[in-house]
XYZ file of C-alpha atoms in Angstrom:
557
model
C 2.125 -4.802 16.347
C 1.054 -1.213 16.866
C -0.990 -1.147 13.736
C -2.834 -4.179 13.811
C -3.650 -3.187 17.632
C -4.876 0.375 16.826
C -7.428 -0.976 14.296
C -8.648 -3.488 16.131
C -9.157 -1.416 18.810
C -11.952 -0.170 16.532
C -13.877 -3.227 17.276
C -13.543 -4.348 20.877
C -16.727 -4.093 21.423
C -17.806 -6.301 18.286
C -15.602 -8.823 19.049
C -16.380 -8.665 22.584
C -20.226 -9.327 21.641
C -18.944 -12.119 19.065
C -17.035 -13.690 21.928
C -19.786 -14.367 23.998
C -21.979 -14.878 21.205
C -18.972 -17.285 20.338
C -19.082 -19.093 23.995
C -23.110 -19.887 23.845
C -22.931 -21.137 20.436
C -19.436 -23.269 21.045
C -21.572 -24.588 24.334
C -24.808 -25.817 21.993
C -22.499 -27.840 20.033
C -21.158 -29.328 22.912
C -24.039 -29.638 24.460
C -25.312 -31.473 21.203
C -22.342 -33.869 21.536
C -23.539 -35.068 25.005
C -27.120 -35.651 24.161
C -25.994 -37.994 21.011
C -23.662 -39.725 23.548
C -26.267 -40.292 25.995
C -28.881 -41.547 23.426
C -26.302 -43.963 22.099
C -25.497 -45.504 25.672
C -29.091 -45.444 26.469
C -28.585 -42.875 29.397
C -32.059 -40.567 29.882
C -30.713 -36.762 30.154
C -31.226 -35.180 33.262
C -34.002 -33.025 32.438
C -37.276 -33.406 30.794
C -36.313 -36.569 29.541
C -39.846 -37.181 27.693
C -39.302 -34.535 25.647
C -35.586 -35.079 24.648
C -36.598 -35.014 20.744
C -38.015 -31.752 21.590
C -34.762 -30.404 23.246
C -32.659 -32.090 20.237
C -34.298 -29.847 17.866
C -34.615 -26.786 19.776
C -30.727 -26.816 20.341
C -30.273 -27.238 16.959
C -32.132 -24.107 15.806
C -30.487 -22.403 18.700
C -26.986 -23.461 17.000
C -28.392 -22.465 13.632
C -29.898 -19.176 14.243
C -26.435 -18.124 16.352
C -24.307 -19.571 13.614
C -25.817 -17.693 11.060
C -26.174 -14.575 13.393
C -22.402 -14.803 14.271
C -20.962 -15.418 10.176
C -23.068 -12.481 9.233
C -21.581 -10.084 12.108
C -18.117 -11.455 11.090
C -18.649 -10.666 7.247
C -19.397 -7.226 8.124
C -17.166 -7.018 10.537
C -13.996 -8.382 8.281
C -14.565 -6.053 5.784
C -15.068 -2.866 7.758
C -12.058 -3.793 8.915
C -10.518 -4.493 5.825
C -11.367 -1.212 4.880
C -10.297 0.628 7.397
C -6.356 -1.025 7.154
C -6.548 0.261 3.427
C -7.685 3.672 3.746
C -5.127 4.443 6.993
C -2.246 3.132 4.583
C -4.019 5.268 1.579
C -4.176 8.443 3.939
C -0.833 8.381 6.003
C 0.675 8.048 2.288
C -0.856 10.943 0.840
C 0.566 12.873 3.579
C 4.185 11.892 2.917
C 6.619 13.863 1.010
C 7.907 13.157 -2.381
C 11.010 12.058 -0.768
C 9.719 9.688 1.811
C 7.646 8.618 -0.917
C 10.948 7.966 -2.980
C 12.908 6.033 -0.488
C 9.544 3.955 0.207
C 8.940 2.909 -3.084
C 5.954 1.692 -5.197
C 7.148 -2.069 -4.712
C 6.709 -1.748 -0.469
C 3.339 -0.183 -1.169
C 1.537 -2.605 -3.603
C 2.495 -5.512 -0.683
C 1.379 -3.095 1.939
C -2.058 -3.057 0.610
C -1.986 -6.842 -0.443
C -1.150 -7.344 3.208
C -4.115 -5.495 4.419
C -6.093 -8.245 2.617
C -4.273 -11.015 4.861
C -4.804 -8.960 7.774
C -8.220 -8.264 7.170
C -9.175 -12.207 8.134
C -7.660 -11.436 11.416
C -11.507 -11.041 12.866
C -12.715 -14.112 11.425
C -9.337 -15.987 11.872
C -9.586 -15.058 15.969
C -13.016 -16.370 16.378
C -13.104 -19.444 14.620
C -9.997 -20.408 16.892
C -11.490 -19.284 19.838
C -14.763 -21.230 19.190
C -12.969 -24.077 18.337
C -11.061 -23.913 21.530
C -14.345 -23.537 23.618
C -15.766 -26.763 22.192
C -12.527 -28.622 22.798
C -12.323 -27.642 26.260
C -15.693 -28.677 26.605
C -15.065 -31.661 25.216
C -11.637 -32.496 27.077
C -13.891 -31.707 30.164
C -16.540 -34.402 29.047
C -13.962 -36.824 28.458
C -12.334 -36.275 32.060
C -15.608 -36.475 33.622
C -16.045 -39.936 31.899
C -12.667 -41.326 32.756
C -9.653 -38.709 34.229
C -6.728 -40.734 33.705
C -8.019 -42.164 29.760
C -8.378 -37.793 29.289
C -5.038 -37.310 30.706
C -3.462 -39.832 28.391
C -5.088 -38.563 25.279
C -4.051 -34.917 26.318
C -0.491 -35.771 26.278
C -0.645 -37.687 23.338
C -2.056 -34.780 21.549
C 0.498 -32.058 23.859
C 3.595 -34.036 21.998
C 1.928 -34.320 18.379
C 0.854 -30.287 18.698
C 4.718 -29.023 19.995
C 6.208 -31.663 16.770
C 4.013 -29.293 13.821
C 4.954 -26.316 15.689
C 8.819 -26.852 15.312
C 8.238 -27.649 12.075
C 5.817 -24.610 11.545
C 8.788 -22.568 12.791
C 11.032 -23.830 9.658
C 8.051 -22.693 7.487
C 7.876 -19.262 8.771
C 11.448 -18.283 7.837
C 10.297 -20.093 4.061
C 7.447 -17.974 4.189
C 9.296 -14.576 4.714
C 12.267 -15.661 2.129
C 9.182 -15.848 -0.314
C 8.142 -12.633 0.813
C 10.983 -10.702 -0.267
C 11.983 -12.517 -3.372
C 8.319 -11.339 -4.429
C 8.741 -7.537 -3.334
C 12.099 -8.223 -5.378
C 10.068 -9.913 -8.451
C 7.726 -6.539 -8.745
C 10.568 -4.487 -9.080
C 11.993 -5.929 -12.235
C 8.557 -6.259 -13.308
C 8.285 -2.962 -13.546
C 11.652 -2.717 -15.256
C 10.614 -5.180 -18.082
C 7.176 -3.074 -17.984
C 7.882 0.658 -18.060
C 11.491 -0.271 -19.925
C 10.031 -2.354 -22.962
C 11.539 -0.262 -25.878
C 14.678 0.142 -24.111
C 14.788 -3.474 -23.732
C 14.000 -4.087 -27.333
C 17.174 -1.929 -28.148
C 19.322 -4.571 -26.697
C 19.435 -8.463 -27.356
C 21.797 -8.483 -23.910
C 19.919 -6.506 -21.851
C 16.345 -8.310 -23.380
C 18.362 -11.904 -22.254
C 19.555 -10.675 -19.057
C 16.422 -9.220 -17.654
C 14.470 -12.598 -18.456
C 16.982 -15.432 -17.457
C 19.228 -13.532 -14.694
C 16.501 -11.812 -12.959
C 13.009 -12.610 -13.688
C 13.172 -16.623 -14.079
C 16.131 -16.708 -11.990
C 13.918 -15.054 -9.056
C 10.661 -16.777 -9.630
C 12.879 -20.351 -9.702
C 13.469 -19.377 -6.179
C 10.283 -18.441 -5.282
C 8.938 -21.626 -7.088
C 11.296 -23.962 -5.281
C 10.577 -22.127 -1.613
C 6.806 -22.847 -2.585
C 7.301 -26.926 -3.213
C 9.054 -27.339 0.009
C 6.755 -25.081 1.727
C 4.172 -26.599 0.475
C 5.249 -30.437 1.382
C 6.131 -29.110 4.566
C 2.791 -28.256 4.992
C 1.371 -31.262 3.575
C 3.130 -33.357 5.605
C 2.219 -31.749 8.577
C -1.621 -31.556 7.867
C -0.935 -35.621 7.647
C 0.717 -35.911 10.685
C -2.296 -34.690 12.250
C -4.645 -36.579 10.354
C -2.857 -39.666 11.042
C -2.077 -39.055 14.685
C -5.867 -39.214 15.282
C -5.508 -42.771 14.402
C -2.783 -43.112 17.145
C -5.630 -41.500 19.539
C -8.250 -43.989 18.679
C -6.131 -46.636 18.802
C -5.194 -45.362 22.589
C -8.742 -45.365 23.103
C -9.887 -48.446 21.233
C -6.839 -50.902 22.597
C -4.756 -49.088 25.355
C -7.466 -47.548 27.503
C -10.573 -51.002 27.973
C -7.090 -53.445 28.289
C -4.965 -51.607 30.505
C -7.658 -49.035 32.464
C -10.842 -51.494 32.217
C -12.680 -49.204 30.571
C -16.245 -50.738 30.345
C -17.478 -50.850 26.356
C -20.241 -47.505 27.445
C -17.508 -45.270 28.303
C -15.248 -46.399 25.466
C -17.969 -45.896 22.820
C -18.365 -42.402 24.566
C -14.818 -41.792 24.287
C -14.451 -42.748 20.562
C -17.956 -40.534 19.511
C -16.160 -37.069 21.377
C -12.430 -37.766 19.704
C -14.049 -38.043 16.745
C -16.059 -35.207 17.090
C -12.893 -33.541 17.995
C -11.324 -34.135 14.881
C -12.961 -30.611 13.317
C -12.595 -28.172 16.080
C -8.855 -29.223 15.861
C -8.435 -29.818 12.431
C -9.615 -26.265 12.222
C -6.991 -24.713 14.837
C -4.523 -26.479 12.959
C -5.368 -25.444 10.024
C -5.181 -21.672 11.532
C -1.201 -22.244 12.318
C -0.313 -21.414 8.825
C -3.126 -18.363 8.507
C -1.566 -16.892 11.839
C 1.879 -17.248 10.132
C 0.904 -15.469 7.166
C -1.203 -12.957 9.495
C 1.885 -12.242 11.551
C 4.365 -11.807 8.288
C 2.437 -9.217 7.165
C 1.783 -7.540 10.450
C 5.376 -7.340 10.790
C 5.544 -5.889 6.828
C 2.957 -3.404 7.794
C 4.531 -2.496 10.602
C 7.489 -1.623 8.762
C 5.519 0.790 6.645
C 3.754 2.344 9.927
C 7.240 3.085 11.207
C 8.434 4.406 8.195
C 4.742 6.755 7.738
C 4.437 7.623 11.503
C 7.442 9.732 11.567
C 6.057 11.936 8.659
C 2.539 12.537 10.148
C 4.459 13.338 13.366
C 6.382 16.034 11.709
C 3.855 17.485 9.079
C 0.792 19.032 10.452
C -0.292 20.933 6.823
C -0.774 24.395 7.621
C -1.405 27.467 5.058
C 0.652 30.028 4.129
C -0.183 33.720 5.684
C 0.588 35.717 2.371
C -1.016 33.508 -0.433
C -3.561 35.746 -2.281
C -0.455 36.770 -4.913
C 2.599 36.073 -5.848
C 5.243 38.483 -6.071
C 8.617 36.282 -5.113
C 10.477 33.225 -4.269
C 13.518 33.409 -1.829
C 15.892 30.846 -1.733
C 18.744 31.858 1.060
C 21.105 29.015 1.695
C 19.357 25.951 0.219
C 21.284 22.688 0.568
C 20.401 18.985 -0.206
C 21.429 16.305 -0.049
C 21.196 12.839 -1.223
C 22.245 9.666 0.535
C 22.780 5.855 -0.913
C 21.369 2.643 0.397
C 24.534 2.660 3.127
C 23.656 6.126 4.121
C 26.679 7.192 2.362
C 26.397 11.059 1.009
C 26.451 10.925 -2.474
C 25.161 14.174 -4.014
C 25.290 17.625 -2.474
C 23.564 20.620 -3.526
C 25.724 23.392 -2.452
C 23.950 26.784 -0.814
C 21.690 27.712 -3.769
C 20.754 32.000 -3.420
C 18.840 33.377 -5.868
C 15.328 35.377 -6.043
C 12.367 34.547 -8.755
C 10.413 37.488 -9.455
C 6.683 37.470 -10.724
C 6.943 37.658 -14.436
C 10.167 36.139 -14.829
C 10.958 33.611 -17.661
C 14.008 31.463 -16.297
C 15.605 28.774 -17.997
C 17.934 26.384 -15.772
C 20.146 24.724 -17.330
C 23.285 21.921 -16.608
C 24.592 18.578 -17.514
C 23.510 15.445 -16.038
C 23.614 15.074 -11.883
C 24.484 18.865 -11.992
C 22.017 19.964 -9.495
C 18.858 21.033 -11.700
C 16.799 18.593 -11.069
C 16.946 18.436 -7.131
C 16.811 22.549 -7.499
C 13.210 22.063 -9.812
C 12.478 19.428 -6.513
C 13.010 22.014 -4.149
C 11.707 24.883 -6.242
C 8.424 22.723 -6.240
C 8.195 21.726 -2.518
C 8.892 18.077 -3.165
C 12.046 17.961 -1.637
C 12.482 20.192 1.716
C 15.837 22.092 2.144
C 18.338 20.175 4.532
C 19.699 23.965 5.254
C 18.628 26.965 4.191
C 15.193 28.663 3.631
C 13.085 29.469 0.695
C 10.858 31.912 1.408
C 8.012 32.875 -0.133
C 6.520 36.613 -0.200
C 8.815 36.872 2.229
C 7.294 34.423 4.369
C 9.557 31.628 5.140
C 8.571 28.033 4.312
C 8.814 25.153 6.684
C 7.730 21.296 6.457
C 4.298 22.139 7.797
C 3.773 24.696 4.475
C 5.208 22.681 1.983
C 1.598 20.896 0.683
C 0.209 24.677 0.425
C 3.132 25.833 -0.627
C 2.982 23.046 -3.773
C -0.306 24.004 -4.457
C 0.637 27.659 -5.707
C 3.161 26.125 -8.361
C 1.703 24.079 -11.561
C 4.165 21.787 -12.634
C 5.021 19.214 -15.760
C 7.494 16.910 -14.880
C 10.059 14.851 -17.606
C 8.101 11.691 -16.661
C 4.775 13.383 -16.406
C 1.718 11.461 -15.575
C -2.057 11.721 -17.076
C -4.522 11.272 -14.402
C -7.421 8.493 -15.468
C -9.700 10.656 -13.816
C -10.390 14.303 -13.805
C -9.578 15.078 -10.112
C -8.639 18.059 -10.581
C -12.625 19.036 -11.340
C -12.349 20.880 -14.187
C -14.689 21.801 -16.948
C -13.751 19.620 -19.783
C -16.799 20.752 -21.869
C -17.088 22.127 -25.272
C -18.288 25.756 -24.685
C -15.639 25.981 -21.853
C -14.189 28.715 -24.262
C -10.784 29.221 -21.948
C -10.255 25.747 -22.248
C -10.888 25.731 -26.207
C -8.372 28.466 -26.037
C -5.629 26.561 -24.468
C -5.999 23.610 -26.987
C -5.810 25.864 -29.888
C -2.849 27.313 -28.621
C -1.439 23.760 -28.126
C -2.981 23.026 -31.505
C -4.694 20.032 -30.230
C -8.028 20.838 -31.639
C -7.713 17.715 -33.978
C -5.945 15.554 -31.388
C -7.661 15.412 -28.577
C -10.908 13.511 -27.731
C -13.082 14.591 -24.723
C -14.794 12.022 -22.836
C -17.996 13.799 -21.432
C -19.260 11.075 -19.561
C -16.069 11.124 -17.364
C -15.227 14.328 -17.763
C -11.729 13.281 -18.885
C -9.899 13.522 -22.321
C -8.705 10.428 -23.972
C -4.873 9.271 -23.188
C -3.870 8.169 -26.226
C -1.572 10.338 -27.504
C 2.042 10.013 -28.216
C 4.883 11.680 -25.461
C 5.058 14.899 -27.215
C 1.506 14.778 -27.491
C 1.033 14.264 -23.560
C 3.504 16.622 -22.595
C 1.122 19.098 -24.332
C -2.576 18.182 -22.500
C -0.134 18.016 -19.820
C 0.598 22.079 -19.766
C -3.445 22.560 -20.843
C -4.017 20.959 -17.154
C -1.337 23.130 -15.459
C -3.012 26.131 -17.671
C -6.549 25.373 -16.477
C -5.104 25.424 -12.843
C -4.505 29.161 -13.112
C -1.743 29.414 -10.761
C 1.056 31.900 -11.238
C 3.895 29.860 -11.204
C 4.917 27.275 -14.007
C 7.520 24.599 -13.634
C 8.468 22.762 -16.756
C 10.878 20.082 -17.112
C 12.368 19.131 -19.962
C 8.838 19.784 -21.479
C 9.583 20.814 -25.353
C 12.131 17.450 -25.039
C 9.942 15.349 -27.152
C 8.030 18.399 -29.404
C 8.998 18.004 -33.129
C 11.447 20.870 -33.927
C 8.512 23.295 -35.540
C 6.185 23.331 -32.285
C 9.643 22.907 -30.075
C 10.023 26.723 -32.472
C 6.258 28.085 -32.185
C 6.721 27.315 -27.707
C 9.845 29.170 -27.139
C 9.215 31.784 -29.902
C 5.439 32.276 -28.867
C 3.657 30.065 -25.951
C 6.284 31.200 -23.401
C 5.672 35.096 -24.667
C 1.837 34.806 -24.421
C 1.912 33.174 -20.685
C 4.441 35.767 -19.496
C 1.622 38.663 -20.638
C -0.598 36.925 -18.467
C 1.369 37.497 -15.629
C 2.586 34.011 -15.639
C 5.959 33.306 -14.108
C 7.977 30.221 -16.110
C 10.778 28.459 -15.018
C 12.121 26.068 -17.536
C 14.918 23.136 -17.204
C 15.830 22.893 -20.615
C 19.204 22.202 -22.989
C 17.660 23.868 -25.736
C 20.210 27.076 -26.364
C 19.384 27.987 -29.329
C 16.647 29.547 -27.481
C 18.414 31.331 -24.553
C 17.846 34.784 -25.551
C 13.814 33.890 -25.006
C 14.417 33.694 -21.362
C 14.537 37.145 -18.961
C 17.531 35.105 -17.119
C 19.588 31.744 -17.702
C 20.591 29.923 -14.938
C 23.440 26.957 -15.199
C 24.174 24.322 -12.820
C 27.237 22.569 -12.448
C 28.896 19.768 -10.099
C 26.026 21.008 -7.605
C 26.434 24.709 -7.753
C 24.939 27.805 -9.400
C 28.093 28.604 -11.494
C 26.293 31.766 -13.421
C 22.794 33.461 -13.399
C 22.648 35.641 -16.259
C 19.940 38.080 -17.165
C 18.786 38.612 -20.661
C 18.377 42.793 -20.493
C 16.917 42.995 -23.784
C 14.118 40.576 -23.495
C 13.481 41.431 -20.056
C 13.341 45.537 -21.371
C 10.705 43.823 -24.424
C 8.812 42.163 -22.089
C 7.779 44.181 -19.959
C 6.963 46.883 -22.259
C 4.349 44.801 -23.755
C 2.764 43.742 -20.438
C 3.054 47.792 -20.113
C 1.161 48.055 -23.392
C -1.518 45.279 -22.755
């Protein structure tokens, strides 16, 4: 369990404190235990004997001050630790591409950081074993200094009851990890039925299917694995309730009739057992925490091995020649995509072309004809399996990619609105560059700013989104535009007044746009059209008479 050893490693030296802070307090309880026995059997302690109500209460303090001392250090203690599982997952994802992040998926992360919850009571988990562990072993060593061979029988007792729950701990575990994946399997039609819910309103099949095949069907499964685990459980936290009734009984009948054990020693023997009962109640208790504990070590592990390799190959580094843009290369480009059997099932053939600043491009195809994984690459979200892309002749590779990213503003078919402005920008009302952007977008009426958070209000419809989507990527002042699919869901009169006059405008700002789009009634807007097809580039066509237009205005301005 590499990860769960490299964070604790963070607090060896806490836990090594706590452990011997663990060991004096487990001894004071123990310690207590002897002086009750004593009193009981009317046997002076060994020291200072006149004062033995003194040395009652002065243990006792002892035991509360460290008690208190040691569950304070472990609070702090569990949650630094707590925190420091979920910001390592937080930060070795941010690092990862879009395409580990794609073969990941959300599902695996929302567990990962549930698991870091489970893992965080690892501290506290340890050292209530270990201190129960201390006080039985100085208990078993009490009870072998009173009689060895009454200990030894009571030890083997116990030895056979402990290995019975563990083999039937063992059947839990595999329960436990069944339950695991059914629920990893439960979030993702959650999110089906979630982020689907019109498409499932469109069809009484699909609206049955979802429900009774998949969601019910799955948590019936999970429901049915939590009974039995649960008796399972329950019958082994009887078991060891009960078998302490076995013990006494040892003590009470087997041990005075068959060891002449006098009635002092058997009273002494009956007060430790049954101060034994918590300190073991309370490692068994722990079996089913460790379980879980070691289920989703072995889940988080799975994520470290699948994050590890990215942070081992991506060490971010910036780009030599980033102060303008004047063009993007791509020589070669080839991708890929594989299916759950590592089976190729999509190739990009060797994509050449060259993007000049100022350039309006359409791209344009059918469905799985390339476009998309070329706007993937074009972005820096996917990285070339052969091939280069260069940029300002400077040639791109994995450790450039996040720098690379950041010269290119982007609105994607399923774009996303931030909650929060992290972007920092100046969503106030005399911000007169932003005021110009909503006109433009002729939002003016629409849109609802937030001051407080610095944030505009979400709202709004698709088309609506698609549009404070492009005011971001506009406030970002970055040369490059990427739009995909973006006039899609624009009524046909602003779907008009964007080809015929927002695309015009941003290309005499210097702005370079490259559009995946289907709308060709529009073509001759565009400097060049590009068309994809079965994976290929099958024409690149440039529009001389807008291009010759174009750039006389810019001349002009």
């Amino acid at each position: 369990m590499n990860f769960v050893k490299t964070l604790l490693s963070k607090s060896k030296k806490a836990l090594g404190f706590m452990l011997i802070l663990g060991i004096f307090n487990s001894i004071l309880n123990a310690g207590l235990l002897v002086f009750i026995n004593n009193t009981i059997i009317k046997e002076p302690i060994p020291f200072f004997p006149e004062y033995d109500w003194a040395l009652f209460i002065a243990i006792i303090l002892a035991s509360l001050v460290c008690s208190r001392f040691f569950q304070t250090y472990m609070i702090k203690l569990t949650n630094n630790l707590l925190f420091d599982f979920e910001v390592m997952i937080l930060k070795k994802l941010r690092m990862a591409s879009y395409q580990d992040f794609e073969e990941i998926g959300n599902e695996k992360i929302y567990t990962a950081i549930n698991d870091t919850k489970v893992l965080g009571s690892v501290p506290e988990v340890f050292m209530n074993a270990f201190n129960s562990f201390i006080v039985i072993l100085c208990c078993f060593g009490y009870l072998f200094y009173i009689s060895p061979i009454g200990a030894g029988l009571v030890v083997v007792t116990m030895v056979i009851l402990l290995i019975f729950y563990l083999v039937r701990n063992n059947a839990i575990e595999k329960e436990l990890n069944e339950r695991r994946d059914l629920q990893n399997t439960y979030y993702q039609y959650l999110a089906d039925m979630l982020h689907g819910f019109k498409e499932l309103k469109m069809g009484v099949l699909r609206n049955n299917n979802i429900f009774s095949k998949f969601l019910v069907k799955n948590r019936v499964k999970g429901k049915n694995i939590a009974i039995d685990t649960s008796i399972k459980y329950m019958d082994n936290e009887l078991t060891g309730y009960y078998s302490w009734y076995i013990i006494l009984g040892i003590v009470m009948f087997v041990l005075p009739s068959y060891f002449n054990m006098n009635a002092e020693k058997t009273t002494a023997f009956l007060i430790t057992i049954l101060y034994l009962i918590g300190p073991v109640a309370v490692l068994i208790t722990l079996i089913p925490t460790y379980t879980m504990v070691k289920i989703s070590a072995q889940r988080l592990n799975l994520i470290e091995q699948m994050l590890d390799p990215i942070q081992d190959r991506i060490a971010p580094s910036k780009l030599d020649n980033m102060e303008s843009f004047e063009e993007i290369r791509f020589e070669d480009v080839t991708y890929f995509y594989n299916d759950e059997e590592k089976n190729q099932k999509f190739y990009l053939q060797p994509v050449n072309l060259v993007i000049k600043k100022g350039e309006i491009i359409f791209i344009t195809g059918g469905n799985g004809s390339g476009k998309s994984t070329f706007g993937n690459l074009l972005t820096g979200l996917y990285e070339p399996y052969e091939g280069g892309i260069y940029f300002n002749n400077q040639k791109i590779d994995s450790s450039q990619l996040m720098y690379y990213s950041d010269k290119i503003s982007a609105v994607f078919t399923t774009n996303y609105i931030f909650s929060e402005n992290y972007d920092e920008f100046e969503l106030k009302k005399d911000n007169e560059t932003l005021k110009s952007h909503i006109d433009m977008m002729k939002m003016e009426e629409v849109l609802h700013l937030d001051e407080e958070r610095n944030t505009f209000d979400k709202n709004l419809s698709k088309g609506q989104q698609k549009r404070l989507a492009l005011i971001y990527a506009l406030l970002e002042d970055k040369d490059i535009i990427v739009l995909d699919e973006w006039a899609a869901e624009q009524d046909p009169g602003f779907r008009k007044y964007f080809y015929e006059q927002i695309l015009p405008h941003l290309q005499e700002q210097g702005k370079t746009i490259i559009a995946i789009t289907h709308d060709d009634e529009y073509f001759d807007r565009a400097t060049r059209v590009i068309k994809f097809n079965f994976g290929k580039i099958v024409s690149d066509k440039e529009n001389l008479a807008q291009f010759v237009t174009n750039k006389v205005k810019r001349t002009i301005n």
